[in-house]
PDB file of C-alpha atoms in Angstrom:
ATOM      1  CA  SER A  12       0.000   0.000   0.000  1.00  0.00           C
ATOM      2  CA  GLN A  13       1.025   3.587  -0.512  1.00  0.00           C
ATOM      3  CA  THR A  14       2.072   5.904   2.282  1.00  0.00           C
ATOM      4  CA  ILE A  15       3.144   9.514   2.397  1.00  0.00           C
ATOM      5  CA  HIS A  16       5.406  11.008   5.024  1.00  0.00           C
ATOM      6  CA  GLN A  17       6.086  14.590   5.980  1.00  0.00           C
ATOM      7  CA  TRP A  18       8.523  15.986   8.448  1.00  0.00           C
ATOM      8  CA  PRO A  19       8.888  17.722  10.702  1.00  0.00           C
ATOM      9  CA  ALA A  20       5.381  17.734  12.166  1.00  0.00           C
ATOM     10  CA  THR A  21       5.852  21.140  13.773  1.00  0.00           C
ATOM     11  CA  LEU A  22       8.451  23.821  13.330  1.00  0.00           C
ATOM     12  CA  VAL A  23       9.087  27.193  14.925  1.00  0.00           C
ATOM     13  CA  GLN A  24      11.552  29.356  13.055  1.00  0.00           C
ATOM     14  CA  PRO A  25      12.723  32.965  13.366  1.00  0.00           C
ATOM     15  CA  VAL A  26      12.163  35.455  10.575  1.00  0.00           C
ATOM     16  CA  GLY A  27      15.006  35.358   8.089  1.00  0.00           C
ATOM     17  CA  SER A  28      15.995  31.768   8.787  1.00  0.00           C
ATOM     18  CA  PRO A  29      16.023  29.062   6.069  1.00  0.00           C
ATOM     19  CA  LEU A  30      13.410  26.354   5.687  1.00  0.00           C
ATOM     20  CA  SER A  31      13.397  22.815   4.417  1.00  0.00           C
ATOM     21  CA  LEU A  32      10.323  20.606   4.574  1.00  0.00           C
ATOM     22  CA  GLU A  33      10.473  17.108   3.194  1.00  0.00           C
ATOM     23  CA  CYS A  34       7.845  14.823   1.774  1.00  0.00           C
ATOM     24  CA  THR A  35       8.326  11.245   0.643  1.00  0.00           C
ATOM     25  CA  VAL A  36       5.942   8.760  -0.889  1.00  0.00           C
ATOM     26  CA  GLU A  37       6.223   4.990  -0.680  1.00  0.00           C
ATOM     27  CA  GLY A  38       4.535   2.225  -2.613  1.00  0.00           C
ATOM     28  CA  THR A  39       4.003   3.977  -5.928  1.00  0.00           C
ATOM     29  CA  SER A  40       6.119   5.224  -8.800  1.00  0.00           C
ATOM     30  CA  ASN A  41       6.045   8.400 -10.883  1.00  0.00           C
ATOM     31  CA  PRO A  42       3.412  10.123  -8.756  1.00  0.00           C
ATOM     32  CA  ASN A  43       2.274  13.695  -9.227  1.00  0.00           C
ATOM     33  CA  LEU A  44       3.372  15.610  -6.140  1.00  0.00           C
ATOM     34  CA  TYR A  45       1.914  18.757  -4.629  1.00  0.00           C
ATOM     35  CA  TRP A  46       2.664  21.308  -1.929  1.00  0.00           C
ATOM     36  CA  TYR A  47      -0.248  23.214  -0.385  1.00  0.00           C
ATOM     37  CA  ARG A  48      -0.453  25.848   2.323  1.00  0.00           C
ATOM     38  CA  GLN A  49      -3.498  26.246   4.519  1.00  0.00           C
ATOM     39  CA  ALA A  50      -4.022  29.376   6.582  1.00  0.00           C
ATOM     40  CA  ALA A  51      -6.091  29.083   9.743  1.00  0.00           C
ATOM     41  CA  GLY A  52      -9.742  28.410   8.907  1.00  0.00           C
ATOM     42  CA  ARG A  53      -9.090  28.657   5.202  1.00  0.00           C
ATOM     43  CA  GLY A  54      -8.942  26.418   2.187  1.00  0.00           C
ATOM     44  CA  LEU A  55      -5.877  25.015   0.531  1.00  0.00           C
ATOM     45  CA  GLN A  56      -3.627  27.174  -1.595  1.00  0.00           C
ATOM     46  CA  LEU A  57      -1.624  25.224  -4.163  1.00  0.00           C
ATOM     47  CA  LEU A  58       2.026  26.313  -4.031  1.00  0.00           C
ATOM     48  CA  PHE A  59       3.873  23.878  -6.303  1.00  0.00           C
ATOM     49  CA  TYR A  60       3.262  20.700  -8.210  1.00  0.00           C
ATOM     50  CA  SER A  61       5.507  18.260 -10.015  1.00  0.00           C
ATOM     51  CA  VAL A  62       4.796  15.623 -12.641  1.00  0.00           C
ATOM     52  CA  GLY A  63       8.317  14.190 -12.661  1.00  0.00           C
ATOM     53  CA  ILE A  64      11.874  14.431 -11.368  1.00  0.00           C
ATOM     54  CA  GLY A  65      13.204  17.944 -11.750  1.00  0.00           C
ATOM     55  CA  GLN A  66       9.890  19.250 -13.098  1.00  0.00           C
ATOM     56  CA  ILE A  67       8.387  21.924 -10.858  1.00  0.00           C
ATOM     57  CA  SER A  68       5.482  24.237 -11.576  1.00  0.00           C
ATOM     58  CA  SER A  69       4.812  27.214  -9.344  1.00  0.00           C
ATOM     59  CA  GLU A  70       1.288  28.456  -8.841  1.00  0.00           C
ATOM     60  CA  VAL A  71       1.894  31.502  -6.699  1.00  0.00           C
ATOM     61  CA  PRO A  72       4.893  33.870  -6.733  1.00  0.00           C
ATOM     62  CA  GLN A  73       6.331  33.754  -3.257  1.00  0.00           C
ATOM     63  CA  ASN A  74       9.242  33.404  -0.956  1.00  0.00           C
ATOM     64  CA  LEU A  75       9.320  29.626  -1.352  1.00  0.00           C
ATOM     65  CA  SER A  76      10.786  27.142  -3.802  1.00  0.00           C
ATOM     66  CA  ALA A  77      10.379  23.425  -4.393  1.00  0.00           C
ATOM     67  CA  SER A  78      12.560  20.650  -5.700  1.00  0.00           C
ATOM     68  CA  ARG A  79      12.090  17.024  -6.663  1.00  0.00           C
ATOM     69  CA  PRO A  80      15.486  15.355  -6.529  1.00  0.00           C
ATOM     70  CA  GLN A  81      14.061  11.829  -6.631  1.00  0.00           C
ATOM     71  CA  ASP A  82      10.897  10.279  -8.020  1.00  0.00           C
ATOM     72  CA  ARG A  83       9.161  10.061  -4.650  1.00  0.00           C
ATOM     73  CA  GLN A  84      10.748  12.961  -2.803  1.00  0.00           C
ATOM     74  CA  PHE A  85       9.442  16.518  -2.774  1.00  0.00           C
ATOM     75  CA  ILE A  86      11.129  19.318  -0.848  1.00  0.00           C
ATOM     76  CA  LEU A  87       9.806  22.770   0.041  1.00  0.00           C
ATOM     77  CA  SER A  88      12.445  25.374   0.824  1.00  0.00           C
ATOM     78  CA  SER A  89      13.026  28.987   1.625  1.00  0.00           C
ATOM     79  CA  LYS A  90      16.250  30.936   1.968  1.00  0.00           C
ATOM     80  CA  LYS A  91      14.740  33.530   4.307  1.00  0.00           C
ATOM     81  CA  LEU A  92      11.418  33.024   6.037  1.00  0.00           C
ATOM     82  CA  LEU A  93       8.858  35.803   6.377  1.00  0.00           C
ATOM     83  CA  LEU A  94       6.168  36.128   9.031  1.00  0.00           C
ATOM     84  CA  SER A  95       3.584  35.538   6.298  1.00  0.00           C
ATOM     85  CA  ASP A  96       5.066  32.092   5.638  1.00  0.00           C
ATOM     86  CA  SER A  97       3.444  30.782   8.810  1.00  0.00           C
ATOM     87  CA  GLY A  98       0.790  28.167   8.163  1.00  0.00           C
ATOM     88  CA  PHE A  99      -0.010  24.507   7.784  1.00  0.00           C
ATOM     89  CA  TYR A 100       1.873  22.904   4.899  1.00  0.00           C
ATOM     90  CA  LEU A 101       0.494  19.829   3.255  1.00  0.00           C
ATOM     91  CA  CYS A 102       2.132  17.519   0.767  1.00  0.00           C
ATOM     92  CA  ALA A 103      -0.008  15.315  -1.449  1.00  0.00           C
ATOM     93  CA  TRP A 104       0.367  12.837  -4.267  1.00  0.00           C
ATOM     94  CA  SER A 105      -1.862  11.506  -7.004  1.00  0.00           C
ATOM     95  CA  ALA A 106      -1.458   8.924  -9.717  1.00  0.00           C
ATOM     96  CA  GLY A 107       0.084  10.432 -12.816  1.00  0.00           C
ATOM     97  CA  THR A 108      -2.726   9.530 -15.179  1.00  0.00           C
ATOM     98  CA  GLY A 109      -3.879  12.891 -16.496  1.00  0.00           C
ATOM     99  CA  TYR A 110      -7.288  13.802 -15.104  1.00  0.00           C
ATOM    100  CA  SER A 111      -6.440  12.729 -11.649  1.00  0.00           C
ATOM    101  CA  ASP A 112      -8.372  10.662  -9.284  1.00  0.00           C
ATOM    102  CA  GLU A 113      -8.083  11.402  -5.611  1.00  0.00           C
ATOM    103  CA  GLN A 114      -5.165  13.072  -3.931  1.00  0.00           C
ATOM    104  CA  PHE A 115      -3.546  11.474  -0.923  1.00  0.00           C
ATOM    105  CA  PHE A 116      -2.328  13.851   1.731  1.00  0.00           C
ATOM    106  CA  GLY A 117       0.436  13.685   4.261  1.00  0.00           C
ATOM    107  CA  PRO A 118      -0.091  14.598   7.929  1.00  0.00           C
ATOM    108  CA  GLY A 119       1.135  18.160   7.425  1.00  0.00           C
ATOM    109  CA  THR A 120       3.742  20.453   8.970  1.00  0.00           C
ATOM    110  CA  ARG A 121       2.691  23.303  11.239  1.00  0.00           C
ATOM    111  CA  LEU A 122       5.136  26.167  10.630  1.00  0.00           C
ATOM    112  CA  THR A 123       5.266  29.180  12.912  1.00  0.00           C
ATOM    113  CA  VAL A 124       7.553  32.029  11.962  1.00  0.00           C
ATOM    114  CA  LEU A 125       8.333  34.405  14.825  1.00  0.00           C
TER     115      LEU A 125
ATOM    116  CA  SER B  25     -11.861  32.340  -8.979  1.00  0.00           C
ATOM    117  CA  GLN B  26     -12.494  28.862 -10.319  1.00  0.00           C
ATOM    118  CA  GLN B  27     -12.598  27.191  -6.942  1.00  0.00           C
ATOM    119  CA  GLY B  28     -15.713  25.613  -5.551  1.00  0.00           C
ATOM    120  CA  GLU B  29     -17.434  27.350  -2.696  1.00  0.00           C
ATOM    121  CA  GLU B  30     -18.923  25.351   0.159  1.00  0.00           C
ATOM    122  CA  ASP B  31     -22.066  26.311   1.970  1.00  0.00           C
ATOM    123  CA  PRO B  32     -22.653  26.658   4.849  1.00  0.00           C
ATOM    124  CA  GLN B  33     -19.296  27.701   6.280  1.00  0.00           C
ATOM    125  CA  ALA B  34     -20.228  26.097   9.580  1.00  0.00           C
ATOM    126  CA  LEU B  35     -22.818  23.531  10.620  1.00  0.00           C
ATOM    127  CA  SER B  36     -23.720  22.328  14.112  1.00  0.00           C
ATOM    128  CA  ILE B  37     -26.041  19.355  14.603  1.00  0.00           C
ATOM    129  CA  GLN B  38     -26.909  16.645  17.095  1.00  0.00           C
ATOM    130  CA  GLU B  39     -25.792  13.049  16.790  1.00  0.00           C
ATOM    131  CA  GLY B  40     -28.224  11.043  14.691  1.00  0.00           C
ATOM    132  CA  GLU B  41     -29.250  13.968  12.512  1.00  0.00           C
ATOM    133  CA  ASN B  42     -28.327  14.273   8.854  1.00  0.00           C
ATOM    134  CA  ALA B  43     -25.772  16.826   7.690  1.00  0.00           C
ATOM    135  CA  THR B  44     -25.928  18.399   4.251  1.00  0.00           C
ATOM    136  CA  MET B  45     -23.158  20.475   2.740  1.00  0.00           C
ATOM    137  CA  ASN B  46     -23.229  22.139  -0.642  1.00  0.00           C
ATOM    138  CA  CYS B  47     -20.591  23.115  -3.166  1.00  0.00           C
ATOM    139  CA  SER B  48     -21.069  25.496  -6.076  1.00  0.00           C
ATOM    140  CA  TYR B  49     -18.668  26.188  -8.915  1.00  0.00           C
ATOM    141  CA  LYS B  50     -18.565  28.375 -12.003  1.00  0.00           C
ATOM    142  CA  THR B  51     -17.039  26.511 -14.953  1.00  0.00           C
ATOM    143  CA  SER B  52     -17.428  23.061 -16.481  1.00  0.00           C
ATOM    144  CA  ILE B  53     -15.778  20.273 -14.563  1.00  0.00           C
ATOM    145  CA  ASN B  54     -14.291  16.909 -15.306  1.00  0.00           C
ATOM    146  CA  ASN B  55     -14.936  15.668 -11.789  1.00  0.00           C
ATOM    147  CA  LEU B  56     -15.663  16.886  -8.278  1.00  0.00           C
ATOM    148  CA  GLN B  57     -14.193  15.418  -5.123  1.00  0.00           C
ATOM    149  CA  TRP B  58     -15.085  15.653  -1.450  1.00  0.00           C
ATOM    150  CA  TYR B  59     -12.476  15.497   1.280  1.00  0.00           C
ATOM    151  CA  ARG B  60     -12.549  15.473   5.057  1.00  0.00           C
ATOM    152  CA  GLN B  61     -10.015  17.076   7.400  1.00  0.00           C
ATOM    153  CA  ASN B  62      -9.839  16.465  11.105  1.00  0.00           C
ATOM    154  CA  SER B  63      -8.352  19.335  13.073  1.00  0.00           C
ATOM    155  CA  GLY B  64      -4.618  19.656  12.526  1.00  0.00           C
ATOM    156  CA  ARG B  65      -4.436  16.694  10.178  1.00  0.00           C
ATOM    157  CA  GLY B  66      -4.130  16.045   6.466  1.00  0.00           C
ATOM    158  CA  LEU B  67      -7.120  15.700   4.163  1.00  0.00           C
ATOM    159  CA  VAL B  68      -8.725  12.349   3.472  1.00  0.00           C
ATOM    160  CA  HIS B  69     -10.492  11.632   0.208  1.00  0.00           C
ATOM    161  CA  LEU B  70     -14.153  10.641   0.576  1.00  0.00           C
ATOM    162  CA  ILE B  71     -15.825  10.453  -2.817  1.00  0.00           C
ATOM    163  CA  LEU B  72     -15.123  11.407  -6.430  1.00  0.00           C
ATOM    164  CA  ILE B  73     -18.036  12.037  -8.767  1.00  0.00           C
ATOM    165  CA  ARG B  74     -17.491  12.516 -12.488  1.00  0.00           C
ATOM    166  CA  SER B  75     -19.340  15.008 -14.650  1.00  0.00           C
ATOM    167  CA  ASN B  76     -21.430  12.275 -16.275  1.00  0.00           C
ATOM    168  CA  GLU B  77     -22.565  10.905 -12.906  1.00  0.00           C
ATOM    169  CA  ARG B  78     -25.458  12.240 -10.849  1.00  0.00           C
ATOM    170  CA  GLU B  79     -25.173  10.407  -7.547  1.00  0.00           C
ATOM    171  CA  LYS B  80     -22.715   8.250  -5.636  1.00  0.00           C
ATOM    172  CA  HIS B  81     -22.843   6.513  -2.291  1.00  0.00           C
ATOM    173  CA  SER B  82     -20.231   5.365   0.157  1.00  0.00           C
ATOM    174  CA  GLY B  83     -21.479   4.014   3.472  1.00  0.00           C
ATOM    175  CA  ARG B  84     -23.344   6.859   5.182  1.00  0.00           C
ATOM    176  CA  LEU B  85     -22.199   9.351   2.556  1.00  0.00           C
ATOM    177  CA  ARG B  86     -24.253  10.402  -0.428  1.00  0.00           C
ATOM    178  CA  VAL B  87     -22.963  12.822  -3.046  1.00  0.00           C
ATOM    179  CA  THR B  88     -25.072  14.365  -5.776  1.00  0.00           C
ATOM    180  CA  LEU B  89     -23.958  16.424  -8.753  1.00  0.00           C
ATOM    181  CA  ASP B  90     -26.121  18.771 -10.810  1.00  0.00           C
ATOM    182  CA  THR B  91     -24.030  20.053 -13.696  1.00  0.00           C
ATOM    183  CA  SER B  92     -26.867  22.260 -14.965  1.00  0.00           C
ATOM    184  CA  LYS B  93     -26.803  24.153 -11.662  1.00  0.00           C
ATOM    185  CA  LYS B  94     -23.045  23.717 -11.237  1.00  0.00           C
ATOM    186  CA  SER B  95     -23.499  22.385  -7.754  1.00  0.00           C
ATOM    187  CA  SER B  96     -22.882  19.328  -5.636  1.00  0.00           C
ATOM    188  CA  SER B  97     -24.057  18.242  -2.230  1.00  0.00           C
ATOM    189  CA  LEU B  98     -22.620  15.917   0.388  1.00  0.00           C
ATOM    190  CA  LEU B  99     -25.088  14.250   2.724  1.00  0.00           C
ATOM    191  CA  ILE B 100     -23.947  12.462   5.858  1.00  0.00           C
ATOM    192  CA  THR B 101     -26.760  10.375   7.283  1.00  0.00           C
ATOM    193  CA  ALA B 102     -27.163   9.446  10.946  1.00  0.00           C
ATOM    194  CA  SER B 103     -24.208  11.601  11.938  1.00  0.00           C
ATOM    195  CA  ARG B 104     -21.860  10.656  14.755  1.00  0.00           C
ATOM    196  CA  ALA B 105     -19.627  12.752  16.979  1.00  0.00           C
ATOM    197  CA  ALA B 106     -16.676  11.255  15.093  1.00  0.00           C
ATOM    198  CA  ASP B 107     -17.924  12.971  11.920  1.00  0.00           C
ATOM    199  CA  THR B 108     -16.870  16.299  13.417  1.00  0.00           C
ATOM    200  CA  ALA B 109     -14.391  17.718  10.904  1.00  0.00           C
ATOM    201  CA  SER B 110     -14.038  20.172   8.039  1.00  0.00           C
ATOM    202  CA  TYR B 111     -15.309  19.047   4.660  1.00  0.00           C
ATOM    203  CA  PHE B 112     -13.923  20.369   1.395  1.00  0.00           C
ATOM    204  CA  CYS B 113     -15.032  20.074  -2.176  1.00  0.00           C
ATOM    205  CA  ALA B 114     -12.396  20.077  -4.879  1.00  0.00           C
ATOM    206  CA  THR B 115     -13.150  20.624  -8.534  1.00  0.00           C
ATOM    207  CA  VAL B 116     -11.159  19.390 -11.500  1.00  0.00           C
ATOM    208  CA  PHE B 117     -11.956  21.527 -14.496  1.00  0.00           C
ATOM    209  CA  GLY B 118     -12.170  20.203 -18.003  1.00  0.00           C
ATOM    210  CA  GLY B 119      -9.885  21.339 -20.780  1.00  0.00           C
ATOM    211  CA  GLY B 120      -6.969  22.446 -18.669  1.00  0.00           C
ATOM    212  CA  SER B 121      -5.011  21.619 -15.584  1.00  0.00           C
ATOM    213  CA  TYR B 122      -6.040  18.381 -13.961  1.00  0.00           C
ATOM    214  CA  ILE B 123      -5.208  19.673 -10.512  1.00  0.00           C
ATOM    215  CA  PRO B 124      -8.107  19.812  -8.049  1.00  0.00           C
ATOM    216  CA  THR B 125      -9.007  23.285  -6.803  1.00  0.00           C
ATOM    217  CA  PHE B 126     -10.193  23.338  -3.204  1.00  0.00           C
ATOM    218  CA  GLY B 127     -12.867  25.468  -1.615  1.00  0.00           C
ATOM    219  CA  ARG B 128     -12.680  26.925   1.879  1.00  0.00           C
ATOM    220  CA  GLY B 129     -14.627  24.109   3.469  1.00  0.00           C
ATOM    221  CA  THR B 130     -17.568  23.545   5.772  1.00  0.00           C
ATOM    222  CA  SER B 131     -16.831  23.080   9.451  1.00  0.00           C
ATOM    223  CA  LEU B 132     -19.146  20.406  10.854  1.00  0.00           C
ATOM    224  CA  ILE B 133     -19.655  19.886  14.579  1.00  0.00           C
ATOM    225  CA  VAL B 134     -21.723  16.914  15.704  1.00  0.00           C
ATOM    226  CA  HIS B 135     -22.768  17.102  19.335  1.00  0.00           C
ATOM    227  CA  PRO B 136     -23.057  13.804  21.222  1.00  0.00           C
TER     228      PRO B 136
END
């Protein structure tokens, strides 16, 4: 069966510090991968998605970047965090078959920037 | 915005009652999905309904889709306290990106 992992679960970082959040998927190959951010009481904002190794599409101009160094690994990074980067970050995957079926989400990372 | 919009934003009911949540959207879709999110957790997929389908069931869940009205509803029958969560609809639009677009969700509280 497929599983998706995210770490860390929670993170408190000072403004201006770097960020690296990692997401890995097991039990499937060539998945589509996604990074979302969810503000308190709000819906999900798509940040990045990837259909293959090294292929990253950005949905929203921002202080963040993403990379996919391996087929089942997706990394969200920042060189210098802003207060507005605080939020709940979710990684998800779906089968890479075009019009996707369901997305499978990781447990999320709660990021607080102070 | 192309995202679906859920209604109501919040819903509070007693255990045993039915809960109905609605989702409206503006452009043609390929499919519409419903997800559930417990507080502080990731989303869990519940049901996917395609544009050529009108109704789907899964256990106590019933989803309807009316493409003429560009709306969908999620019905939870005989609700339980464990159904307390936020529920999101996600739309996949035809003729473009296949990525689901999420609404802001309905917060459901089921009182025991």
